[in-house]
Coordinates of C-alpha atoms and ligand atoms in Angstrom, one line a residue:
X91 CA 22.4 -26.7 -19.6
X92 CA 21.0 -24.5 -22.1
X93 CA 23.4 -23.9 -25.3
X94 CA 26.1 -21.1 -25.4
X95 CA 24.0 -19.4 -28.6
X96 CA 20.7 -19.6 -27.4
X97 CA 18.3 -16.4 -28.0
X98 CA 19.2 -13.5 -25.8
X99 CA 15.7 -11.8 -24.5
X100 CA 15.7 -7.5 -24.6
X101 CA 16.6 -7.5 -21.1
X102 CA 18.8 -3.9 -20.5
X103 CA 20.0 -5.6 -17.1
X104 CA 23.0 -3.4 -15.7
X105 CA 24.3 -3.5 -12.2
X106 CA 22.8 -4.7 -9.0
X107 CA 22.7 -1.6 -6.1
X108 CA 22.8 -1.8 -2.9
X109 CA 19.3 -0.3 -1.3
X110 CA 21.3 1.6 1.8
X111 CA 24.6 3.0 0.2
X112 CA 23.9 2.8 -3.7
X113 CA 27.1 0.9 -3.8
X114 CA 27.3 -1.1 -7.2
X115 CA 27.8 -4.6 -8.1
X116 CA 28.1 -6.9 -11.5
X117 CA 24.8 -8.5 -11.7
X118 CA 25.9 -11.9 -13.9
X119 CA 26.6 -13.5 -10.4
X120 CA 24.2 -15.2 -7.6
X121 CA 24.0 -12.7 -4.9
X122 CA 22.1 -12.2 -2.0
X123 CA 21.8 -9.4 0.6
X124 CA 24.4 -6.5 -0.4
X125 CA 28.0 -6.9 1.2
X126 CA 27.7 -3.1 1.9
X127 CA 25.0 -3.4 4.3
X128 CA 23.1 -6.6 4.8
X129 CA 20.3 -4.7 3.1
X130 CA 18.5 -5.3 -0.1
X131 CA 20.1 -5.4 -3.5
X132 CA 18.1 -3.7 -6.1
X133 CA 18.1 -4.4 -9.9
X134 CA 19.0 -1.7 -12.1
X135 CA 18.3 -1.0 -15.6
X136 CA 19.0 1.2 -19.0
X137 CA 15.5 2.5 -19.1
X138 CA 16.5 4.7 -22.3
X139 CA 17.6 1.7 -24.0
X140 CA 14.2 0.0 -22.7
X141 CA 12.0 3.1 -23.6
X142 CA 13.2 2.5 -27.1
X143 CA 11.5 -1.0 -27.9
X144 CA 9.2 -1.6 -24.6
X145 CA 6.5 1.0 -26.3
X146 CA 2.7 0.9 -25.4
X147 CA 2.4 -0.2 -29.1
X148 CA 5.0 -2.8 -29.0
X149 CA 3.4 -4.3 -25.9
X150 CA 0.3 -5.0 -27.6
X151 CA 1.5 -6.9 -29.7
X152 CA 3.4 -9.3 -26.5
X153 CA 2.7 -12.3 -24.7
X154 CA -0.1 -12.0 -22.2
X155 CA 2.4 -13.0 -19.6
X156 CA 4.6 -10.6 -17.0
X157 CA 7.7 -11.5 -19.6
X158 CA 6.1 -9.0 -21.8
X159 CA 8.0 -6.7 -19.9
X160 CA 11.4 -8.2 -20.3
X161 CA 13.5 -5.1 -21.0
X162 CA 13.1 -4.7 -17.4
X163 CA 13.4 -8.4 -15.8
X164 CA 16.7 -9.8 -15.4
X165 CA 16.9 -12.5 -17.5
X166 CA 18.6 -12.6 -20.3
X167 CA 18.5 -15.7 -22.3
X168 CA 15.1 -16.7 -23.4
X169 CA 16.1 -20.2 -22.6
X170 CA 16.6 -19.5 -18.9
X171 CA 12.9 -17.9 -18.4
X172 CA 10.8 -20.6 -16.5
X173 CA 6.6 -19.4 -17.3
X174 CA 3.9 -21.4 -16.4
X175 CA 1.7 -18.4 -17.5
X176 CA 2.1 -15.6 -14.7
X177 CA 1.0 -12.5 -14.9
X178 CA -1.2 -10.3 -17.3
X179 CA -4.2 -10.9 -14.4
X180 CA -7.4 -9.3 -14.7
X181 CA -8.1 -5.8 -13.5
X182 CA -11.8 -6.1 -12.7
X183 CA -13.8 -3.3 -12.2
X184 CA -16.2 -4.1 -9.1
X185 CA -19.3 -2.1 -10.0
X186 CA -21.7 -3.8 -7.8
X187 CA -19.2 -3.6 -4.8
X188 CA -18.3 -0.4 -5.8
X189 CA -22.2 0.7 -5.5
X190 CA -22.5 -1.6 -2.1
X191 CA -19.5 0.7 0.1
X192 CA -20.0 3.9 -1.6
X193 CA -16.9 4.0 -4.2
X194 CA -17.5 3.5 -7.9
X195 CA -14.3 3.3 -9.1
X196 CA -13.2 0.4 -7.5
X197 CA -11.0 -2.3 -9.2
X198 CA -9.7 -5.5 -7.9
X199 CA -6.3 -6.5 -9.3
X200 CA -7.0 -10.5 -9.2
X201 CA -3.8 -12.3 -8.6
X202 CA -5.6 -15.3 -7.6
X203 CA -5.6 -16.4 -11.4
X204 CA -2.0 -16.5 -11.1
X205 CA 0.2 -20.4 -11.7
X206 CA -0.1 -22.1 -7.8
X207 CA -3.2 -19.3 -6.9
X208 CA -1.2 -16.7 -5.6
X209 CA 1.0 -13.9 -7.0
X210 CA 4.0 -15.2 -5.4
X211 CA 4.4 -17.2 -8.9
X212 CA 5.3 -13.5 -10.3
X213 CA 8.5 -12.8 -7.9
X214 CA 9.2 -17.0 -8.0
X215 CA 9.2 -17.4 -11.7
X216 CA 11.5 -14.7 -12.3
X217 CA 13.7 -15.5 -9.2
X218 CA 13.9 -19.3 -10.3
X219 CA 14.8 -18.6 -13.8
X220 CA 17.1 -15.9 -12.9
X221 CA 19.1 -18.3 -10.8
X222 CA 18.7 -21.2 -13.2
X223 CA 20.1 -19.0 -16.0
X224 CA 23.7 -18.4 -13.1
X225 CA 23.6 -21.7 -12.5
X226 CA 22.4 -22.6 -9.0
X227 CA 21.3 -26.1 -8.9
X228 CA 19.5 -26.4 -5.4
X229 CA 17.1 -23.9 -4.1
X230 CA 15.6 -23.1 -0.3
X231 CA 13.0 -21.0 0.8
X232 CA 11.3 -20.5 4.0
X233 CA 7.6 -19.5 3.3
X234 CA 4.4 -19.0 5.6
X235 CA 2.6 -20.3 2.5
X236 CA 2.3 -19.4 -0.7
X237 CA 6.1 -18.5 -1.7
X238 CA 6.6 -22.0 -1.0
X239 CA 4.3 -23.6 -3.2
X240 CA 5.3 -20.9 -6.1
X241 CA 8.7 -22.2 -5.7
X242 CA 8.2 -25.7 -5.8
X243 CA 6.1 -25.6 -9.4
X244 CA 8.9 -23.1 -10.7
X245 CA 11.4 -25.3 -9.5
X246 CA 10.3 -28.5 -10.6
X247 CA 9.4 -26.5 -14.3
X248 CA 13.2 -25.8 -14.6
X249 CA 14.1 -29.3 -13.0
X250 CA 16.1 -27.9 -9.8
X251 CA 15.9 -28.9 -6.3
X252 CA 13.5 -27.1 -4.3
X253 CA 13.8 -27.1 0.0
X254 CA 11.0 -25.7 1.5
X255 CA 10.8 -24.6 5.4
X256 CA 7.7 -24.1 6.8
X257 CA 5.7 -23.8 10.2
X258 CA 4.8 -26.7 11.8
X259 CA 1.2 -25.4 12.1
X260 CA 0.5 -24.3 8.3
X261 CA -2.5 -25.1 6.8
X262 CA -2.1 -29.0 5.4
X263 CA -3.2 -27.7 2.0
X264 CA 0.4 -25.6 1.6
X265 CA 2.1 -28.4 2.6
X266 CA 0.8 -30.9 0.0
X267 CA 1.1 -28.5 -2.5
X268 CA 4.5 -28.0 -2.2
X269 CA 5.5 -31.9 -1.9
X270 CA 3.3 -32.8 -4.8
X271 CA 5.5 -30.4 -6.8
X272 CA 8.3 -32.5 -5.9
X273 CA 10.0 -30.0 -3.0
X274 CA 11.5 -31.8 0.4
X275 CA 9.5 -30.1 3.3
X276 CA 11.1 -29.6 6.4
X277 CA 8.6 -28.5 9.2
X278 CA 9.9 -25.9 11.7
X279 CA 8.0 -25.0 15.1
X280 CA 8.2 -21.1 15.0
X281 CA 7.3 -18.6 12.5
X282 CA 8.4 -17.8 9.1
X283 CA 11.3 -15.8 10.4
X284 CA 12.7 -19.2 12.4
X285 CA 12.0 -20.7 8.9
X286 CA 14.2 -18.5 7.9
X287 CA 17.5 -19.0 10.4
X288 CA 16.9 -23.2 9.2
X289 CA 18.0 -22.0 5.6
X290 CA 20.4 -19.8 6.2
X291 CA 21.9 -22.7 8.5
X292 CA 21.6 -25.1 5.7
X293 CA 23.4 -23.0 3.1
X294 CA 27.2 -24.2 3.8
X295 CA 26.2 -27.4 4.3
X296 CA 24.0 -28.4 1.3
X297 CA 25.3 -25.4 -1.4
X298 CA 21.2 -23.9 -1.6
X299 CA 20.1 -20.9 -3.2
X300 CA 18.3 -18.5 -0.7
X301 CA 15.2 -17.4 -2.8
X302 CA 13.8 -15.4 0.3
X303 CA 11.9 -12.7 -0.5
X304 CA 14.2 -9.4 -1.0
X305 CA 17.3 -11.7 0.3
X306 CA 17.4 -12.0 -2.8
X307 CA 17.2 -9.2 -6.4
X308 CA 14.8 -10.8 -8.0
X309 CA 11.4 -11.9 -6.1
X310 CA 10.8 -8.2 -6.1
X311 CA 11.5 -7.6 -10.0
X312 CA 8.8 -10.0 -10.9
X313 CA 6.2 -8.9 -8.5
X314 CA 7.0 -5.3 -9.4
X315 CA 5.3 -6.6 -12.7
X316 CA 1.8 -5.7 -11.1
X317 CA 3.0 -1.8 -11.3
X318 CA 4.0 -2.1 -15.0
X319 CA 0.4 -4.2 -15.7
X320 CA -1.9 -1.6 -13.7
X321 CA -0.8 1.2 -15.4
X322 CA -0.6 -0.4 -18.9
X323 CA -4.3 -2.1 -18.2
X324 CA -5.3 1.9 -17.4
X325 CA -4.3 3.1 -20.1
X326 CA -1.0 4.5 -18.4
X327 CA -2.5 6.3 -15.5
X328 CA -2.8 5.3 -11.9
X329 CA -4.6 5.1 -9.7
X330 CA -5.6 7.7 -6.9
X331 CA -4.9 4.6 -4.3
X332 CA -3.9 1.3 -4.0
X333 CA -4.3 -0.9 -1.3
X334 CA -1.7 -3.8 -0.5
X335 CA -2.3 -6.6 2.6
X336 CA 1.6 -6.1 3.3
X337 CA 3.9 -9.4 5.0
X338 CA 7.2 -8.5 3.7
X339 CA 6.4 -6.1 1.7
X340 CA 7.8 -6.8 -1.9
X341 CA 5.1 -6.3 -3.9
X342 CA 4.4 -3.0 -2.5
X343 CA 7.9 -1.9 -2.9
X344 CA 8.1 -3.8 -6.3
X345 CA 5.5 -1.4 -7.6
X346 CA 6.9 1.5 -5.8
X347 CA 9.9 1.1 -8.1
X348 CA 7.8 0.2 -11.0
X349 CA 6.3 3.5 -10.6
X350 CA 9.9 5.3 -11.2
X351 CA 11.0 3.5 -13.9
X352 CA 7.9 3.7 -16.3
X353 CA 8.6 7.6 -15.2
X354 CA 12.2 7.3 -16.8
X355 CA 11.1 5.8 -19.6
X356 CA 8.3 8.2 -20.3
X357 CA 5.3 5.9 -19.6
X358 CA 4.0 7.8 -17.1
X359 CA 4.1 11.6 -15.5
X360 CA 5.0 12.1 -11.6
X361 CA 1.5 11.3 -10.5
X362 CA 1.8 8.4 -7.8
X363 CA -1.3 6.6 -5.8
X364 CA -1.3 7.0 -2.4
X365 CA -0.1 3.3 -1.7
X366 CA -1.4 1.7 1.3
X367 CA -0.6 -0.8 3.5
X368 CA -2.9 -3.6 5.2
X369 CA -1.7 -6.2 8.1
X370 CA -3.5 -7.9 10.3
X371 CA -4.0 -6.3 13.9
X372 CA -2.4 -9.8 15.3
X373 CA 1.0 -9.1 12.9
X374 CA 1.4 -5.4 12.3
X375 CA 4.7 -4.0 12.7
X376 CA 4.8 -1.9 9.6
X377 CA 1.2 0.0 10.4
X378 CA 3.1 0.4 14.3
X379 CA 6.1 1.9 12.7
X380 CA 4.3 4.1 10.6
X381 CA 2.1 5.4 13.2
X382 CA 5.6 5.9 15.7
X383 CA 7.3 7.6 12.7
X384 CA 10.1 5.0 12.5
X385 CA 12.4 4.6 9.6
X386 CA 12.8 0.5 10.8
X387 CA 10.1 -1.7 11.9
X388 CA 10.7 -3.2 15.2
X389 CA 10.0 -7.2 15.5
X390 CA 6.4 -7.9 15.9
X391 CA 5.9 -10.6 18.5
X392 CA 3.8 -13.4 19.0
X393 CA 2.5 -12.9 15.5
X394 CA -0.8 -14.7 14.8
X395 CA -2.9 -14.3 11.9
X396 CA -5.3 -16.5 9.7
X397 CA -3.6 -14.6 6.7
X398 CA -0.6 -16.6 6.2
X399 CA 1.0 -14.4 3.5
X400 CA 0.7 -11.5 6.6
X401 CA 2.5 -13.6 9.2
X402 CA 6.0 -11.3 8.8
X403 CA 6.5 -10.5 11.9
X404 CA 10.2 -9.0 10.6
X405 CA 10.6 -7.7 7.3
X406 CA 14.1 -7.1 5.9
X407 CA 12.7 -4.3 3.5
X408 CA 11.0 -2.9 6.2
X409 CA 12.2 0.9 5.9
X410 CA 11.7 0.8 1.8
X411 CA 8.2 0.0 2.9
X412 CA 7.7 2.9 5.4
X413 CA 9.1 5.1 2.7
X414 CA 7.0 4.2 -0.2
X415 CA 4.2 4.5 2.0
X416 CA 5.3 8.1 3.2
X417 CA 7.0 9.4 -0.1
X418 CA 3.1 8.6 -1.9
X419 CA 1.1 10.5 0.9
X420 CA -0.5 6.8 1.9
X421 CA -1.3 4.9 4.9
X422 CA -1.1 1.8 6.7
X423 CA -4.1 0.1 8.8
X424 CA -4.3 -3.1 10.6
X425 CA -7.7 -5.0 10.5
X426 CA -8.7 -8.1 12.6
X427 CA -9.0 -11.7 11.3
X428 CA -12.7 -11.6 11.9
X429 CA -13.4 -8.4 9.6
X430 CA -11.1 -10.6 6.7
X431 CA -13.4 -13.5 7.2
X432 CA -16.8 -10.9 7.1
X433 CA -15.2 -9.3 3.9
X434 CA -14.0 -12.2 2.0
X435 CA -17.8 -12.9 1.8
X436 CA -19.0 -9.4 0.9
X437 CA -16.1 -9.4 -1.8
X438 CA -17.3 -13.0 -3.3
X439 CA -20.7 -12.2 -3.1
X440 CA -20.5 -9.1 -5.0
X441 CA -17.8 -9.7 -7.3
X442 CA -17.5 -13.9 -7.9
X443 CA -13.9 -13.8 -7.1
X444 CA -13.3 -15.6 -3.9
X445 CA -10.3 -13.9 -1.7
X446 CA -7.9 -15.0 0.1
X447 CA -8.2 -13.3 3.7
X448 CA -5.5 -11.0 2.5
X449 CA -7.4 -9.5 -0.7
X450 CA -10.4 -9.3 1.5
X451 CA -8.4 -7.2 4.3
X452 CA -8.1 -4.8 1.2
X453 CA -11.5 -4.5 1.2
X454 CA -11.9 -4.1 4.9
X455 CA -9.4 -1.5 5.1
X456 CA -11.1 0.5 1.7
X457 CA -14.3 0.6 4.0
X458 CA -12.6 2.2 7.0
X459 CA -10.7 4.6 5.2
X460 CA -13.9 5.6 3.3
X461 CA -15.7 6.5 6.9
X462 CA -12.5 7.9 7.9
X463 CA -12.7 10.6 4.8
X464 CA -9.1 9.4 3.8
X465 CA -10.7 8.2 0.6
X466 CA -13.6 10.1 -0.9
X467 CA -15.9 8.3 -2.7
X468 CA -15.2 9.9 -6.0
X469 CA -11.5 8.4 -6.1
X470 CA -10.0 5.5 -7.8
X471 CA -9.3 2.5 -5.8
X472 CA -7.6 -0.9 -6.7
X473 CA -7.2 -3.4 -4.0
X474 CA -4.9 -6.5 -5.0
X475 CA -6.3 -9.6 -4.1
X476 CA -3.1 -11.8 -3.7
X477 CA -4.5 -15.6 -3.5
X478 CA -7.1 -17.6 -4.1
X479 CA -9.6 -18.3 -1.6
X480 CA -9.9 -22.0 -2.5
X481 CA -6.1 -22.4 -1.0
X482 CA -7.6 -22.0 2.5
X483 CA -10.7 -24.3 2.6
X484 CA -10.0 -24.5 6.6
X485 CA -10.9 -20.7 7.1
X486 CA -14.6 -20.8 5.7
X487 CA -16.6 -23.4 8.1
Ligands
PLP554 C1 2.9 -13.4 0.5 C2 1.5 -12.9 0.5 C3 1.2 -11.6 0.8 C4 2.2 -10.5 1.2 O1 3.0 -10.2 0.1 P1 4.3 -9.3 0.3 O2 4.6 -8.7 -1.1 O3 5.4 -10.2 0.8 O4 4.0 -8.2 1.3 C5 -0.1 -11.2 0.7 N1 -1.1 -12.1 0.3 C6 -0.8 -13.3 0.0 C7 -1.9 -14.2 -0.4 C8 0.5 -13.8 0.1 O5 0.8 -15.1 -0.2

């Protein structure tokens, strides 16, 4: 246990609020849903106390790592943050793509360079050390993927138990991952959302820590990280669009806030992207709801998709999705597996970053929505390519 005196970070941490009824809670305690509503709890900060030291010249100076942001992440001894290095990505500007579909200005956010090759290391590193620093002792997660392998390395970094639930059919590679990072997998036969109803079942019996994406503050805090980064790597502007391959949604909404609290603290003006969300046309219940106009996404079913990170057939932060999307003028699109598999090639051929489906549905999506006239070709794009390509070696033949 780390000692009583140990440094304390700049972190201006104040309440947790719940994401329905803006009821309030003390945020030195492991939490998960709000009791208000079984929604979301949301992390809430002193932005004019941050404003005052997180400065575009003081960050400069910081470590080239998402905990150069810590006036806004939760933790708040420096002891208790668990980094393998997340964060701080590359913002690459992809001028021969850009020349190849029509649209100069477009910039590929590359979370594939993250810790475990995906930028579920952002929401899992501060999530882990957020709930090493309150104490927890075992954590569970049910993951398609991804989230699972970013919380076994953070897990096993900060020496805690890690459970990991997973479909019975997910790519072997996810699997081993996780077990060589020292997690217990338990295989499920459903989907990540019957993944989900094994932890929740486990909790009383073995004392686990949920770490499920938004069932938890957290995961969201870190990955909001990617809002803070584009606009500092910008030069504090945004762009005129961003486009997100959306399963739960956490990094889109992670931004979202990002977006209002640089605002707060002065960062940035009112100008947002239009945010846009992709899903895969055999999983697509947010791009359904926003089409029907719904405030809550209804259940998707018989979700199938070779992007595992877009296998959400439920999302509990479902309406903070459809409202990010609507509030920033955007969109959401569903593409097909095949056009993922035809654009992660166009994407590595004229970029040498090699997607995972999920960054190259960006891409497939950027192409319609340039036919369509929704984006003109003189506009900023970045797409966000979430994982690495090299994670699924049994999609590429
Ligand atoms: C988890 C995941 C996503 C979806 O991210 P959310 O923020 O949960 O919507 C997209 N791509 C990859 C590679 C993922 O692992």
């Amino acid at each position: 246990m780390p000692a009583a005196h140990a440094t304390a970070t700049r972190s201006t941490l104040t309440h947790l609020e719940c994401s329905r009824t803006g009821t309030r809670y003390a945020p030195d305690q492991l939490m998960n849903l709000s009791p208000a509503s079984g929604k979301p709890l949301l992390a809430r900060y002193d932005l004019a106390a941050a404003a005052v030291t997180m400065t575009p010249a003081a960050l400069a100076t910081r470590p080239q790592t998402m905990w150069r942001y810590e006036e806004v992440l939760p933790v708040r001894r420096a002891d208790a943050i668990i980094s393998l290095g997340e964060g701080w990505t590359p913002l690459v500007h992809a001028e021969r793509l850009g020349a190849r579909i029509g649209c100069p200005q477009t910039y590929i956010k590359d979370e594939s360079l993250n810790p475990t090759g995906s930028f579920k290391a952002r929401g899992l590193s501060a999530a882990v050390s957020r709930a090493y620093e309150l104490g927890a002792t075992r954590l569970a997660i049910p993951s398609a993927g991804n989230a699972a392998g970013a919380m076994s390395a953070y897990a096993a970094a900060a020496g805690l138990r890690a459970d990991v639930f997973m479909p019975a059919d997910v790519p072997r590679l996810f699997r081993t991952e996780c077990e060589q990072l020292g997690a217990t997998v338990t295989l499920v036969n459903g989907l990540i959302t019957d993944c989900g109803v094994k932890v929740r079942e486990g909790i009383p019996v073995h004392g686990w820590f949920d770490v499920s994406t938004l069932r938890e503050p957290y995961r969201i805090e870190g990955k909001k990280t990617m809002g803070y980064e584009l606009a500092e790597q910008m030069g504090w502007r945004l762009p005129d669009v961003i486009i997100y391959p959306t399963g739960g949604g956490t990094g889109l909404v992670g931004m979202w806030k990002a977006f209002r609290e640089m605002e707060c603290m002065g960062l940035i003006g009112p100008k947002r992207p239009r945010m846009v969300s992709v899903q895969s046309t055999g999983c697509a219940p947010i791009v359904r709801a926003f089409e029907q106009g719904d405030e809550f996404a209804e259940p998707w079913q018989g979700a199938a998709t070779v992007a595992d990170g877009l296998r959400v057939p439920a999302a509990i932060g479902d309406f903070l999705i459809l409202e990010a999307l609507r509030a920033s003028g955007g969109t959401a699109i569903a593409v097909t597996d095949q056009e993922m598999l035809d654009y992660a090639r166009v994407m590595g051929s004229h970029t040498g970053i090699f997607p995972a489906p999920e960054g190259a549905a960006c891409l497939a999506a950027q192409v319609r929505l340039l036919q369509q006239g929704w984006i003109q070709p003189e506009e900023t794009v970045v797409l966000f390519n979430t994982g690495s390509g090299l994670k699924y070696a049994h999609l590429w033949g």
